[in-house]
């Protein structure tokens, strides 16, 4: 729980620092200008305010001169874009934290848990019966292995009983269809 609370505090501090002042990379005006006469189409980006987001303030250097400036700018499409880098940072930190916890858990399951089981339960309880050898569950604890071998006989009895009941129903249906010529509805 200490790790979670320290993570939350860290995220709150990081978010408050990033939300206090807008970074110049968080806002931009993007103008997409298609080809015009002999000039190739280009994309222009500038860090300007919303009111200055137009072709005249963003397109630098202006590829045309004189009367063609207005015609060129009318063809350009300018959009004001804003993003929150603080939210992006917090999301990435949470994602990486969860990924790190899952990796630690995987290391625990693969390396530490078998060692701890051997120390706690000893080698005699971990020996599996012949029925359990085919199971590929390396992380099942010793209690589950022992209880599974006992419950397996009950499960086999239930399956066998259901199979016999199904066979009787199939025989009854065959008799009624072939001998009595009656179709079940």
Tab-separated table of C-alpha atoms in Angstrom:
chain	number	residue	atom	x	y	z
A	1	UNK	CA	0.000	0.000	0.000
A	2	UNK	CA	2.962	2.270	0.628
A	3	UNK	CA	4.026	1.961	-2.996
A	4	UNK	CA	0.574	2.880	-4.283
A	5	UNK	CA	0.264	5.966	-2.065
A	6	UNK	CA	3.743	7.182	-3.000
A	7	UNK	CA	2.896	6.667	-6.676
A	8	UNK	CA	-0.300	8.719	-6.302
A	9	UNK	CA	1.610	11.530	-4.550
A	10	UNK	CA	4.260	11.539	-7.266
A	11	UNK	CA	1.619	11.702	-9.986
A	12	UNK	CA	-0.192	14.582	-8.282
A	13	UNK	CA	3.030	16.585	-7.949
A	14	UNK	CA	3.938	15.907	-11.567
A	15	UNK	CA	0.480	16.885	-12.773
A	16	UNK	CA	0.425	20.118	-10.743
A	17	UNK	CA	3.819	21.148	-12.123
A	18	UNK	CA	2.819	20.509	-15.719
A	19	UNK	CA	-0.584	22.189	-15.449
A	20	UNK	CA	0.786	25.437	-13.963
A	21	UNK	CA	2.361	26.750	-17.154
A	22	UNK	CA	1.550	25.721	-20.697
A	23	UNK	CA	4.547	24.426	-22.539
A	24	UNK	CA	5.216	25.983	-25.933
A	25	UNK	CA	5.163	22.477	-27.417
A	26	UNK	CA	1.621	21.922	-26.133
A	27	UNK	CA	0.076	24.502	-28.477
A	28	UNK	CA	0.646	25.019	-32.154
A	29	UNK	CA	-0.935	26.197	-35.338
A	30	UNK	CA	-0.641	23.797	-38.249
A	31	UNK	CA	-1.207	25.026	-41.800
A	32	UNK	CA	-1.477	22.586	-44.670
A	33	UNK	CA	-0.917	24.312	-47.991
A	34	UNK	CA	-1.576	22.416	-51.235
A	35	UNK	CA	0.565	22.844	-54.354
A	36	UNK	CA	0.260	26.270	-56.004
A	37	UNK	CA	1.663	27.005	-59.462
A	38	UNK	CA	5.289	25.718	-59.403
A	39	UNK	CA	5.408	25.509	-55.571
A	40	UNK	CA	5.079	22.083	-53.922
A	41	UNK	CA	2.543	21.539	-51.125
A	42	UNK	CA	3.917	21.956	-47.597
A	43	UNK	CA	2.950	21.729	-43.954
A	44	UNK	CA	3.885	24.619	-41.669
A	45	UNK	CA	3.938	24.528	-37.854
A	46	UNK	CA	4.325	27.513	-35.534
A	47	UNK	CA	3.830	28.062	-31.818
A	48	UNK	CA	1.368	30.953	-31.963
A	49	UNK	CA	-1.801	31.900	-30.103
A	50	UNK	CA	-5.281	31.022	-31.309
A	51	UNK	CA	-5.962	34.494	-32.687
A	52	UNK	CA	-2.731	34.412	-34.759
A	53	UNK	CA	-3.463	30.999	-36.254
A	54	UNK	CA	-3.678	31.947	-39.914
A	55	UNK	CA	-1.565	31.673	-43.030
A	56	UNK	CA	-0.010	35.130	-42.706
A	57	UNK	CA	1.464	34.414	-39.245
A	58	UNK	CA	2.361	30.742	-39.678
A	59	UNK	CA	3.720	30.370	-43.203
A	60	UNK	CA	7.316	31.553	-42.990
A	61	UNK	CA	9.084	32.113	-45.322
A	62	UNK	CA	6.208	32.969	-47.656
A	63	UNK	CA	6.874	31.072	-50.897
A	64	UNK	CA	5.024	33.623	-53.075
A	65	UNK	CA	5.150	37.410	-53.295
A	66	UNK	CA	2.813	40.297	-54.027
A	67	UNK	CA	-0.721	39.528	-55.220
A	68	UNK	CA	-0.225	35.757	-55.054
A	69	UNK	CA	0.062	35.843	-51.219
A	70	UNK	CA	-3.692	36.206	-50.754
A	71	UNK	CA	-4.482	33.480	-53.323
A	72	UNK	CA	-1.904	31.157	-51.724
A	73	UNK	CA	-3.246	31.776	-48.206
A	74	UNK	CA	-6.838	31.121	-49.243
A	75	UNK	CA	-5.826	27.633	-50.330
A	76	UNK	CA	-4.088	26.864	-46.999
A	77	UNK	CA	-6.032	25.203	-44.206
A	78	UNK	CA	-4.872	26.267	-40.725
A	79	UNK	CA	-5.882	24.470	-37.518
A	80	UNK	CA	-5.095	25.345	-33.910
A	81	UNK	CA	-3.990	22.282	-31.924
A	82	UNK	CA	-3.616	21.939	-28.184
A	83	UNK	CA	-2.550	18.949	-26.144
A	84	UNK	CA	-1.893	18.252	-22.510
A	85	UNK	CA	1.603	16.870	-22.087
A	86	UNK	CA	0.968	16.507	-18.346
A	87	UNK	CA	-1.870	14.076	-18.947
A	88	UNK	CA	0.255	12.191	-21.448
A	89	UNK	CA	3.120	11.916	-18.924
A	90	UNK	CA	0.801	10.713	-16.144
A	91	UNK	CA	-0.755	8.104	-18.429
A	92	UNK	CA	2.644	6.799	-19.478
A	93	UNK	CA	3.844	6.642	-15.859
A	94	UNK	CA	0.748	4.675	-14.794
A	95	UNK	CA	1.139	2.318	-17.749
A	96	UNK	CA	4.836	1.715	-17.007
A	97	UNK	CA	4.108	1.203	-13.293
A	98	UNK	CA	1.508	-1.456	-14.027
A	99	UNK	CA	3.853	-3.104	-16.502
A	100	UNK	CA	6.639	-3.096	-13.886
A	101	UNK	CA	4.365	-4.663	-11.258
A	102	UNK	CA	3.345	-7.392	-13.687
A	103	UNK	CA	6.993	-8.110	-14.483
A	104	UNK	CA	7.819	-8.343	-10.781
A	105	UNK	CA	4.917	-10.724	-10.280
A	106	UNK	CA	6.125	-12.861	-13.190
A	107	UNK	CA	9.608	-13.018	-11.655
A	108	UNK	CA	8.054	-14.017	-8.341
A	109	UNK	CA	6.003	-16.781	-9.962
A	110	UNK	CA	8.857	-18.219	-11.983
A	111	UNK	CA	11.754	-17.905	-9.574
A	112	UNK	CA	10.717	-17.397	-5.972
A	113	UNK	CA	7.484	-19.353	-5.607
A	114	UNK	CA	8.959	-22.810	-6.410
A	115	UNK	CA	11.804	-22.203	-3.969
A	116	UNK	CA	9.405	-21.124	-1.213
A	117	UNK	CA	7.135	-24.129	-1.836
A	118	UNK	CA	10.016	-26.541	-1.479
A	119	UNK	CA	10.969	-24.986	1.842
A	120	UNK	CA	7.408	-24.824	3.196
A	121	UNK	CA	5.899	-28.111	2.016
A	122	UNK	CA	8.958	-30.278	1.556
A	123	UNK	CA	9.594	-32.602	-1.325
A	124	UNK	CA	7.288	-35.439	-0.173
A	125	UNK	CA	4.015	-33.517	-0.632
A	126	UNK	CA	4.905	-32.202	-4.083
A	127	UNK	CA	5.161	-35.675	-5.662
A	128	UNK	CA	2.257	-36.062	-8.053
A	129	UNK	CA	0.238	-39.170	-8.785
A	130	UNK	CA	0.326	-40.818	-12.220
A	131	UNK	CA	-2.867	-38.982	-13.241
A	132	UNK	CA	-1.346	-35.590	-12.442
A	133	UNK	CA	1.876	-36.106	-14.404
A	134	UNK	CA	0.187	-35.017	-17.636
A	135	UNK	CA	-0.922	-31.694	-16.144
A	136	UNK	CA	1.362	-28.837	-17.067
A	137	UNK	CA	0.583	-26.542	-14.152
A	138	UNK	CA	3.897	-25.662	-12.529
A	139	UNK	CA	2.313	-23.101	-10.206
A	140	UNK	CA	-0.334	-25.316	-8.576
A	141	UNK	CA	0.339	-25.563	-4.859
A	142	UNK	CA	0.618	-28.881	-3.027
A	143	UNK	CA	-2.843	-28.689	-1.449
A	144	UNK	CA	-4.486	-28.283	-4.855
A	145	UNK	CA	-2.569	-31.261	-6.248
A	146	UNK	CA	-3.682	-33.532	-3.409
A	147	UNK	CA	-7.326	-32.405	-3.482
A	148	UNK	CA	-7.460	-32.695	-7.277
A	149	UNK	CA	-6.379	-36.351	-7.189
A	150	UNK	CA	-9.194	-37.120	-4.686
A	151	UNK	CA	-11.855	-35.183	-6.577
A	152	UNK	CA	-10.807	-36.670	-9.895
A	153	UNK	CA	-12.425	-40.032	-9.026
A	154	UNK	CA	-15.727	-38.252	-8.212
A	155	UNK	CA	-15.548	-36.333	-11.466
A	156	UNK	CA	-14.874	-39.528	-13.438
A	157	UNK	CA	-17.887	-41.186	-11.815
A	158	UNK	CA	-20.110	-38.252	-12.772
A	159	UNK	CA	-18.867	-38.239	-16.347
A	160	UNK	CA	-19.274	-42.004	-16.635
A	161	UNK	CA	-22.827	-41.812	-15.262
A	162	UNK	CA	-23.744	-39.031	-17.718
A	163	UNK	CA	-22.233	-41.028	-20.580
A	164	UNK	CA	-24.274	-44.119	-19.697
A	165	UNK	CA	-27.456	-42.046	-19.455
A	166	UNK	CA	-26.734	-40.520	-22.891
A	167	UNK	CA	-26.147	-43.989	-24.388
A	168	UNK	CA	-29.533	-45.192	-23.026
A	169	UNK	CA	-31.265	-42.182	-24.569
A	170	UNK	CA	-29.618	-42.822	-27.939
A	171	UNK	CA	-30.689	-46.502	-27.838
A	172	UNK	CA	-34.263	-45.471	-26.999
A	173	UNK	CA	-34.324	-43.020	-29.908
A	174	UNK	CA	-32.989	-45.657	-32.300
A	175	UNK	CA	-35.686	-48.111	-31.218
A	176	UNK	CA	-38.438	-45.554	-31.654
A	177	UNK	CA	-37.213	-44.412	-35.077
A	178	UNK	CA	-36.230	-47.738	-36.662
A	179	UNK	CA	-38.539	-50.223	-34.914
A	180	UNK	CA	-41.675	-48.163	-34.216
A	181	UNK	CA	-41.122	-45.625	-37.037
A	182	UNK	CA	-41.881	-42.737	-34.684
A	183	UNK	CA	-39.935	-39.492	-34.995
A	184	UNK	CA	-39.373	-37.474	-31.852
A	185	UNK	CA	-40.660	-33.929	-31.969
